[in-house]
mmCIF file of C-alpha atoms in Angstrom:
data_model
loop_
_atom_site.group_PDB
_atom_site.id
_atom_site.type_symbol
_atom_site.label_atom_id
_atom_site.label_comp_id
_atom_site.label_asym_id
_atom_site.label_seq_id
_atom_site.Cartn_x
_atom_site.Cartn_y
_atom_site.Cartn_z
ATOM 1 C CA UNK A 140 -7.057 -19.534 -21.663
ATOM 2 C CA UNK A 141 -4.501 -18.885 -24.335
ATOM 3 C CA UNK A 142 -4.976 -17.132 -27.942
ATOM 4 C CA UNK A 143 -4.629 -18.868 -30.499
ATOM 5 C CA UNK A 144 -4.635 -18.513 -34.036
ATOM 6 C CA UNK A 145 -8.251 -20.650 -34.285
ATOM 7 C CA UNK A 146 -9.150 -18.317 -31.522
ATOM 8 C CA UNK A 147 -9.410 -15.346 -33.918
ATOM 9 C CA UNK A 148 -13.076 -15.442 -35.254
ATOM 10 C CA UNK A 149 -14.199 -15.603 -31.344
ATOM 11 C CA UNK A 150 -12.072 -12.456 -30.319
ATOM 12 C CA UNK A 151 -14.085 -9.189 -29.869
ATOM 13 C CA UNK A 152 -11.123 -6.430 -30.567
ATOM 14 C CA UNK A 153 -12.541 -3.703 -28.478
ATOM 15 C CA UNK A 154 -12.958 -5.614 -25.223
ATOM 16 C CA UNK A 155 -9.522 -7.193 -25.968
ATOM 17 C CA UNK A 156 -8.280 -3.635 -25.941
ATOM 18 C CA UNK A 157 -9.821 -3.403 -22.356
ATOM 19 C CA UNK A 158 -8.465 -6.228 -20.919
ATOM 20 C CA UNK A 159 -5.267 -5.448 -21.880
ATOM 21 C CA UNK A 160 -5.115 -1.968 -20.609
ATOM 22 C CA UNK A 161 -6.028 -3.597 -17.328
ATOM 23 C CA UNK A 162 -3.040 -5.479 -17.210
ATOM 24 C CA UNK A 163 -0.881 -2.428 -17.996
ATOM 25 C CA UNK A 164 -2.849 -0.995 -15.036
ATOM 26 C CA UNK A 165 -2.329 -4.038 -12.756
ATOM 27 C CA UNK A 166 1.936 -3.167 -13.264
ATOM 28 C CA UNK A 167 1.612 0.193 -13.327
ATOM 29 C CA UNK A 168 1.285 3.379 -11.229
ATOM 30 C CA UNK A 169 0.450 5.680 -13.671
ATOM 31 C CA UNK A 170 -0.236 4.915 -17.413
ATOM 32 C CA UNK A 171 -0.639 7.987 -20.242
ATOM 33 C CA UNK A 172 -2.610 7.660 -23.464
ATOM 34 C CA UNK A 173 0.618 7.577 -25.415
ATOM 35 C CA UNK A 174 2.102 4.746 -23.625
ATOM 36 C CA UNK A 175 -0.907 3.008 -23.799
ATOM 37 C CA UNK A 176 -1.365 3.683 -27.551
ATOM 38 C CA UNK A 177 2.144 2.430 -28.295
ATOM 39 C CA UNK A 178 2.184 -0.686 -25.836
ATOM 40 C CA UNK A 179 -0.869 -1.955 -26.974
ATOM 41 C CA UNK A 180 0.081 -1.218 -30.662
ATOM 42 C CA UNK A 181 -3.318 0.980 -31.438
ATOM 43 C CA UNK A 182 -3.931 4.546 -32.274
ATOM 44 C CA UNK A 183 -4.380 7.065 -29.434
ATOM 45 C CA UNK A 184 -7.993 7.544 -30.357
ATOM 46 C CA UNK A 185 -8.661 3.589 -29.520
ATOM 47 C CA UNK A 186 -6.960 4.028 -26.341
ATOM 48 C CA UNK A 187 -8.553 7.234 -25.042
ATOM 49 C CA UNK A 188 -12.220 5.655 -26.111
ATOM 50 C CA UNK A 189 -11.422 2.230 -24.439
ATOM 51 C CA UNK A 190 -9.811 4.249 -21.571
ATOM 52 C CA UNK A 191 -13.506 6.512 -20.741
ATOM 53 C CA UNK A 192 -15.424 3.452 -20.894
ATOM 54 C CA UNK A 193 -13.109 2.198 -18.137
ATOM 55 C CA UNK A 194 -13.264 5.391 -16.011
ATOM 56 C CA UNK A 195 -16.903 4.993 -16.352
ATOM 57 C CA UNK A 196 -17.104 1.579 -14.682
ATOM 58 C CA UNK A 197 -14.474 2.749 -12.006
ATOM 59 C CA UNK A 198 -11.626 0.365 -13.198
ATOM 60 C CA UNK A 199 -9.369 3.473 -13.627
ATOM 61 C CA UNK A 200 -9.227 6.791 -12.683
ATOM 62 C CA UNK A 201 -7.499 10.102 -13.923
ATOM 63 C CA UNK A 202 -4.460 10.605 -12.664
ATOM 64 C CA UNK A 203 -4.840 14.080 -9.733
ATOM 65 C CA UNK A 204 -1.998 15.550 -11.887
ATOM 66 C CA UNK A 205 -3.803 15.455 -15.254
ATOM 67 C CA UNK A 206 -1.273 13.377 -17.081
ATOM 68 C CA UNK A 207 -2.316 9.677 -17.281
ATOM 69 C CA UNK A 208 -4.174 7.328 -16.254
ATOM 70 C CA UNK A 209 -4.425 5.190 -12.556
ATOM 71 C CA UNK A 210 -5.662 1.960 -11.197
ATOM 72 C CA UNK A 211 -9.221 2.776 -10.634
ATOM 73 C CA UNK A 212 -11.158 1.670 -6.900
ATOM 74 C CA UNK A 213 -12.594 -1.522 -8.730
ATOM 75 C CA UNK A 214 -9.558 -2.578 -10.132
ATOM 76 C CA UNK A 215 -7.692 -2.015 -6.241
ATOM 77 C CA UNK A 216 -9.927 -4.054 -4.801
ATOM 78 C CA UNK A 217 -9.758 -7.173 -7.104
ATOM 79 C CA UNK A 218 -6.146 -6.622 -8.080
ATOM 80 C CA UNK A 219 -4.795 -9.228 -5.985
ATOM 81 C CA UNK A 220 -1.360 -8.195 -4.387
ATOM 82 C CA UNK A 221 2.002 -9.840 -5.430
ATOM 83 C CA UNK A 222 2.920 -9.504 -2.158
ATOM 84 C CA UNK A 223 0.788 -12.046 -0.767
ATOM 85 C CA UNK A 224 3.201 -14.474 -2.402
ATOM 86 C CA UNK A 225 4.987 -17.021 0.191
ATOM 87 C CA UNK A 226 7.979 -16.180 -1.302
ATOM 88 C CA UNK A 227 7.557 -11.858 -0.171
ATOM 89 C CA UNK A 228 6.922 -13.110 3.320
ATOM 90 C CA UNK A 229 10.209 -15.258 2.955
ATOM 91 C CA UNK A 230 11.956 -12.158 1.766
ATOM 92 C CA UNK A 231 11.310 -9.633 4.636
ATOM 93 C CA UNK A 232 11.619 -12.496 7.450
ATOM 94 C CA UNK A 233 15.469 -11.154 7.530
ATOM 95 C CA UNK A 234 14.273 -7.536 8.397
ATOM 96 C CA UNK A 235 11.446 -8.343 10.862
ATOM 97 C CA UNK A 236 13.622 -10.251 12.712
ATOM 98 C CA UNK A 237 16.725 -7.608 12.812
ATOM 99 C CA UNK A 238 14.195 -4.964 13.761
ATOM 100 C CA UNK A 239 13.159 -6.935 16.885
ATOM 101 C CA UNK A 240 16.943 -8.079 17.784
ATOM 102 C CA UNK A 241 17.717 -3.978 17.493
ATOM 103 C CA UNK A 242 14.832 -2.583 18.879
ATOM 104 C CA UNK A 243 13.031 -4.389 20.883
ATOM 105 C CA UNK A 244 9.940 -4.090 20.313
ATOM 106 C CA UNK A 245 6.921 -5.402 18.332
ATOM 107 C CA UNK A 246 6.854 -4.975 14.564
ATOM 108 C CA UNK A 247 4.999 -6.328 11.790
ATOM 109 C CA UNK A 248 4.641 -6.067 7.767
ATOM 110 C CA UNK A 249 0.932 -5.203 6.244
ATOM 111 C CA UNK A 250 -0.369 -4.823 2.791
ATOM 112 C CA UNK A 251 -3.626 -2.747 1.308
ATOM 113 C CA UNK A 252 -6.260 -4.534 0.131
ATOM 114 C CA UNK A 253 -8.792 -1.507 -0.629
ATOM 115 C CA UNK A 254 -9.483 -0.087 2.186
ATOM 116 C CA UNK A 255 -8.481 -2.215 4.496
ATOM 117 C CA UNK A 256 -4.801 -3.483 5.752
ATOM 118 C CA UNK A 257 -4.083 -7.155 5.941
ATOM 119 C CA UNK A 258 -1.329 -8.179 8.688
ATOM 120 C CA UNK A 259 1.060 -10.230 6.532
ATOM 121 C CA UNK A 260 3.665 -10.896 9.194
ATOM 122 C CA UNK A 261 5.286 -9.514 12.014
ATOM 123 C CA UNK A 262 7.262 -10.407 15.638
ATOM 124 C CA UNK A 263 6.005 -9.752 19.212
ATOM 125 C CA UNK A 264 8.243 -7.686 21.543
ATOM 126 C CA UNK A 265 10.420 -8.746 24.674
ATOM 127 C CA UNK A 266 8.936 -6.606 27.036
ATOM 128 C CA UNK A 267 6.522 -7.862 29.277
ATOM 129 C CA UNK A 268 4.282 -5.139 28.719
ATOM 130 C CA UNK A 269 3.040 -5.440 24.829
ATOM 131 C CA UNK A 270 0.598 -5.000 22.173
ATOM 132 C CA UNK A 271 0.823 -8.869 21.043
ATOM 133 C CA UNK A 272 1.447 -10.520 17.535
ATOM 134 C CA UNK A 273 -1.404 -9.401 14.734
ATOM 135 C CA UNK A 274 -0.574 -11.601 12.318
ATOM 136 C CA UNK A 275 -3.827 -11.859 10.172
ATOM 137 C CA UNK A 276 -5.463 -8.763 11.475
ATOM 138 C CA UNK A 277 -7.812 -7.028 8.685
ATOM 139 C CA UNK A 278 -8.260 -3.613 9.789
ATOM 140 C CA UNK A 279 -9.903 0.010 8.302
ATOM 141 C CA UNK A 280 -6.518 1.437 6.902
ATOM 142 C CA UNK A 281 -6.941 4.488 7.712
ATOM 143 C CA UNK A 282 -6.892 4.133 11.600
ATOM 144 C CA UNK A 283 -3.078 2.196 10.876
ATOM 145 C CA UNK A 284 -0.112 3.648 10.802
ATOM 146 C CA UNK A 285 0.735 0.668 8.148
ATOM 147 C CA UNK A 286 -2.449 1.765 6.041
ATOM 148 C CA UNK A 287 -1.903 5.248 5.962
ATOM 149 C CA UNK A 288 2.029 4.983 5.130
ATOM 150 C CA UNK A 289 0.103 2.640 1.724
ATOM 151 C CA UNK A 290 -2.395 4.952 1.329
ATOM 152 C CA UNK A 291 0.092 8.019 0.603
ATOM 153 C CA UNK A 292 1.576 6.459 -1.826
ATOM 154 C CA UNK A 293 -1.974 6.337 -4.312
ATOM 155 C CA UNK A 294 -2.823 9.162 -5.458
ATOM 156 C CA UNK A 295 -5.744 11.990 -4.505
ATOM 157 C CA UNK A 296 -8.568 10.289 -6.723
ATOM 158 C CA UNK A 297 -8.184 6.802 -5.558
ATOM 159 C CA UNK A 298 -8.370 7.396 -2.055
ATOM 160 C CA UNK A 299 -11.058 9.816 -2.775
ATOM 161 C CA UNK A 300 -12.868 6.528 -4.443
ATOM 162 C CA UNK A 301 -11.452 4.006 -1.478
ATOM 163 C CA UNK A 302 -13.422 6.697 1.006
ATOM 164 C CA UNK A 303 -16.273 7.764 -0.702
ATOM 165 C CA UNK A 304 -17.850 9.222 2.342
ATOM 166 C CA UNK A 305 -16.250 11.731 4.592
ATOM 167 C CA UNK A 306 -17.068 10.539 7.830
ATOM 168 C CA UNK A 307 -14.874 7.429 9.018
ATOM 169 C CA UNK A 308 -15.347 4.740 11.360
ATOM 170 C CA UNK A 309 -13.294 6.003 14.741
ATOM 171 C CA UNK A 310 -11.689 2.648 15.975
ATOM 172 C CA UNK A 311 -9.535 4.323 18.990
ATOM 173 C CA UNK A 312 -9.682 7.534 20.593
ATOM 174 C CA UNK A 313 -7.399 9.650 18.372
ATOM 175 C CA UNK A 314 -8.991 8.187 14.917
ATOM 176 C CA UNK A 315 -8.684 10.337 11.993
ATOM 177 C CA UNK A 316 -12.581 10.293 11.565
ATOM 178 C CA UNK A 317 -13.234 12.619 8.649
ATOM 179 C CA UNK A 318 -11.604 11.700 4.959
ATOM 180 C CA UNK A 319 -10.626 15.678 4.880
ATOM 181 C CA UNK A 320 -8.351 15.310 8.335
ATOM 182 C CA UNK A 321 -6.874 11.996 6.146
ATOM 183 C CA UNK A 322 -6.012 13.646 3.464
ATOM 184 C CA UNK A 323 -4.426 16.274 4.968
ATOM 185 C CA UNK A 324 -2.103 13.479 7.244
ATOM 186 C CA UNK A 325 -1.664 11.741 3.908
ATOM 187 C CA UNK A 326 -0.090 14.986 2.110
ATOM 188 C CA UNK A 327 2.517 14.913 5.063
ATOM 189 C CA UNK A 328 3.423 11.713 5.021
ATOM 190 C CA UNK A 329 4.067 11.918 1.357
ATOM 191 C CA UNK A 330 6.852 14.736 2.390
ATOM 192 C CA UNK A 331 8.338 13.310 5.480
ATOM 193 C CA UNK A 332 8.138 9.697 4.343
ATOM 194 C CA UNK A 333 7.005 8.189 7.269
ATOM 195 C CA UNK A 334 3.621 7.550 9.073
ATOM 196 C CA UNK A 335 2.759 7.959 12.686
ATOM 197 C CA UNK A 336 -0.234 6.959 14.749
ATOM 198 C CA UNK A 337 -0.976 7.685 18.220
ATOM 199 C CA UNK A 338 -4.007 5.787 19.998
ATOM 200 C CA UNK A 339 -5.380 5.783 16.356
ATOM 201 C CA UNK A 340 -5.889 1.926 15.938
ATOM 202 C CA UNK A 341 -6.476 1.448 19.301
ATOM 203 C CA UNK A 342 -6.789 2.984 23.135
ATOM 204 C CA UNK A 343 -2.640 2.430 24.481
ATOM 205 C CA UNK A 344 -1.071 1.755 21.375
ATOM 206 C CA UNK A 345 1.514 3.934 19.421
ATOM 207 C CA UNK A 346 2.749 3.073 16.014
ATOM 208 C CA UNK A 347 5.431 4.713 13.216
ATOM 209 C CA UNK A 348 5.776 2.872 9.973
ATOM 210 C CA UNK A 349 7.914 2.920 7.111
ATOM 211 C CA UNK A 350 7.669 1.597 3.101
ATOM 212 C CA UNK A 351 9.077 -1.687 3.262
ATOM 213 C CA UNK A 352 9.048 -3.026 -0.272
ATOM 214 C CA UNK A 353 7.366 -2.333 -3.703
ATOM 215 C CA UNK A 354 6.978 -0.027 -6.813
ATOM 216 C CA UNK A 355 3.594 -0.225 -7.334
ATOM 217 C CA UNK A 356 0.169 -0.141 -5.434
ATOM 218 C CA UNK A 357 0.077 -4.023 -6.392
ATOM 219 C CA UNK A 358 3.968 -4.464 -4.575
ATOM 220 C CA UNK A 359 3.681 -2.258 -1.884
ATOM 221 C CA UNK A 360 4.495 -3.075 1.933
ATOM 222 C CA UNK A 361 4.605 -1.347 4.722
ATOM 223 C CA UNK A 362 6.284 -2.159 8.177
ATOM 224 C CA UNK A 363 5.663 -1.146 11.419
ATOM 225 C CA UNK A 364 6.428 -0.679 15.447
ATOM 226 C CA UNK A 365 4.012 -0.777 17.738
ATOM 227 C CA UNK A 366 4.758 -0.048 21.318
ATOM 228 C CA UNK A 367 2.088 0.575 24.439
ATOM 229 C CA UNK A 368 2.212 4.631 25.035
ATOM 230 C CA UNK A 369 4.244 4.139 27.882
ATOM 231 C CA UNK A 370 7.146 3.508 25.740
ATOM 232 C CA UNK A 371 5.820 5.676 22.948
ATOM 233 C CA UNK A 372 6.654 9.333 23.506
ATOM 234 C CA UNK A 373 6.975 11.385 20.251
ATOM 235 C CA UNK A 374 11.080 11.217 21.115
ATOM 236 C CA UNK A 375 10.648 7.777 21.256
ATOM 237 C CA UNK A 376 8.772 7.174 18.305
ATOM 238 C CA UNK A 377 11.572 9.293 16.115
ATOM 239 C CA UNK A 378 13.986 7.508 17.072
ATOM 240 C CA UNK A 379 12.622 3.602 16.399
ATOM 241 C CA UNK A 380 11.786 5.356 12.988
ATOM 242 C CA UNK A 381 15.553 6.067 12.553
ATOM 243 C CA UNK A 382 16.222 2.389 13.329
ATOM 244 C CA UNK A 383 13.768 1.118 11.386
ATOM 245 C CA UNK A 384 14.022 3.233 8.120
ATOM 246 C CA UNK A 385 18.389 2.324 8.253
ATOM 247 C CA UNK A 386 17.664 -1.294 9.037
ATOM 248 C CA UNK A 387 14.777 -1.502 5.907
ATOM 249 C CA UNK A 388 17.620 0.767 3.813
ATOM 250 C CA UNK A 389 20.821 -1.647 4.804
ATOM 251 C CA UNK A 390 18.349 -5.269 4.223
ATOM 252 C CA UNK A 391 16.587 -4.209 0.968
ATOM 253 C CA UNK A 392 20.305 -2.959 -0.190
ATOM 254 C CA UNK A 393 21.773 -6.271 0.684
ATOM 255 C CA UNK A 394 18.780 -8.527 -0.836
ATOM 256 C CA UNK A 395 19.333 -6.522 -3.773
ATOM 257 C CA UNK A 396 23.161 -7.412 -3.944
ATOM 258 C CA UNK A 397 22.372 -11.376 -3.448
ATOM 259 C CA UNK A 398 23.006 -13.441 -6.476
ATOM 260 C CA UNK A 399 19.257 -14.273 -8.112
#
């Protein structure tokens, strides 16, 4: 419902504050008092007051770095992802379907919502042998290449609060079943830029996946190839992630050269 001026008598300023910071928070990755202060138009002591009671309900979270503020675990799992518009799955159609015509082989785009990965899209392979089409699939992200190349990108203290416990459900045979052996695959994924899992979703299947689109937690795609091991040496695997990172470079350059 909109504000208006009649609306005044009913407003209560310091929960307005709140709400407001939470839509900073819902376009941001990382928010400092100062910003916050100055966006919001009200003094650094309001913000850093409104700001605690927030941490203290779990809607945001200190940033691992010390400097500002991030979307906290309750605010990630009710912050309903832009990219779940028609209009994002209409946008990367052009890249799925150049990364099967090049490749080969099955790939598909997935999203975070928490903890888990939502299938958005995706494109089954030509060979006879295959993993199939997933389109739909809601899976712990941490066993997905997909949800671990997402989960890099948040920072230390919201995956800490998106796995509170540090044992993890083991879905195939080479699961990363602790939150401590996650973390530590999460750290090099943030250097190489990529994600890799082996037999870690399932028994057979080897995936690599790339960021496909976003800026924030609330944009943020990932895609993905998934081939049966047979096809999915470590060689092999490289080298579809050197396809697929120069095909997701060339589209997203092009889509961002189109006329509006």
């Amino acid at each position: 419902m909109s504000q208006t001026p009649s609306d005044d008598k009913y407003i209560i300023g310091s929960l307005d504050t709140g709400l407001q910071m939470l839509e900073l928070m819902l376009n941001y990755d990382t928010v400092t008092i100062t910003e916050i202060a100055k966006g919001l138009g009200v003094g650094r002591s309001t913000a850093h007051r409104a700001l605690k009671t927030l941490e203290n309900r779990g809607f945001v979270a200190l940033s691992s770095a010390g400097r500002g503020y991030v979307a906290g675990p309750k605010l990630v799992e009710i912050g309903s992802p832009r990219c779940l518009d028609p209009q994002s799955r209409i946008r990367n159609r052009p890249i799925l379907n150049r990364v099967l015509d090049e490749t080969g082989e099955s790939v598909h785009s997935s999203l975070l919502l928490g903890a888990q990965l939502l299938v958005v899209d995706g494109r089954k392979s030509r060979h006879e042998v295959d993993i199939g089409r997933r389109v739909g699939m809601v899976a712990p992200a941490h066993a997905m290449a997909g949800g671990k190349m997402l989960l890099s990108l948040l920072s230390d203290d919201q995956i800490m609060a998106l796995f509170p416990n540090e044992e993890l459900l083991r879905l195939g045979p080479r699961t990363l079943s602790t939150r401590s052996a996650l973390m530590e695959d999460l750290r090099d994924i943030r250097k190489r830029g990529y994600s890799v899992a082996v037999q870690e979703s399932e028994r057979g299947v080897n995936s690599v996946g790339v960021l496909l689109s976003g800026d924030s937690w609330r944009d943020r795609m990932a895609i993905v190839i998934s081939v049966p091991v047979e096809r999915g040496s470590w060689e092999e695997l490289m080298s579809l992630r050197e396809q697929l990172q120069a095909i997701v470079d060339e589209e997203n350059r092009r889509l961002e050269a189109a006329p509006a």
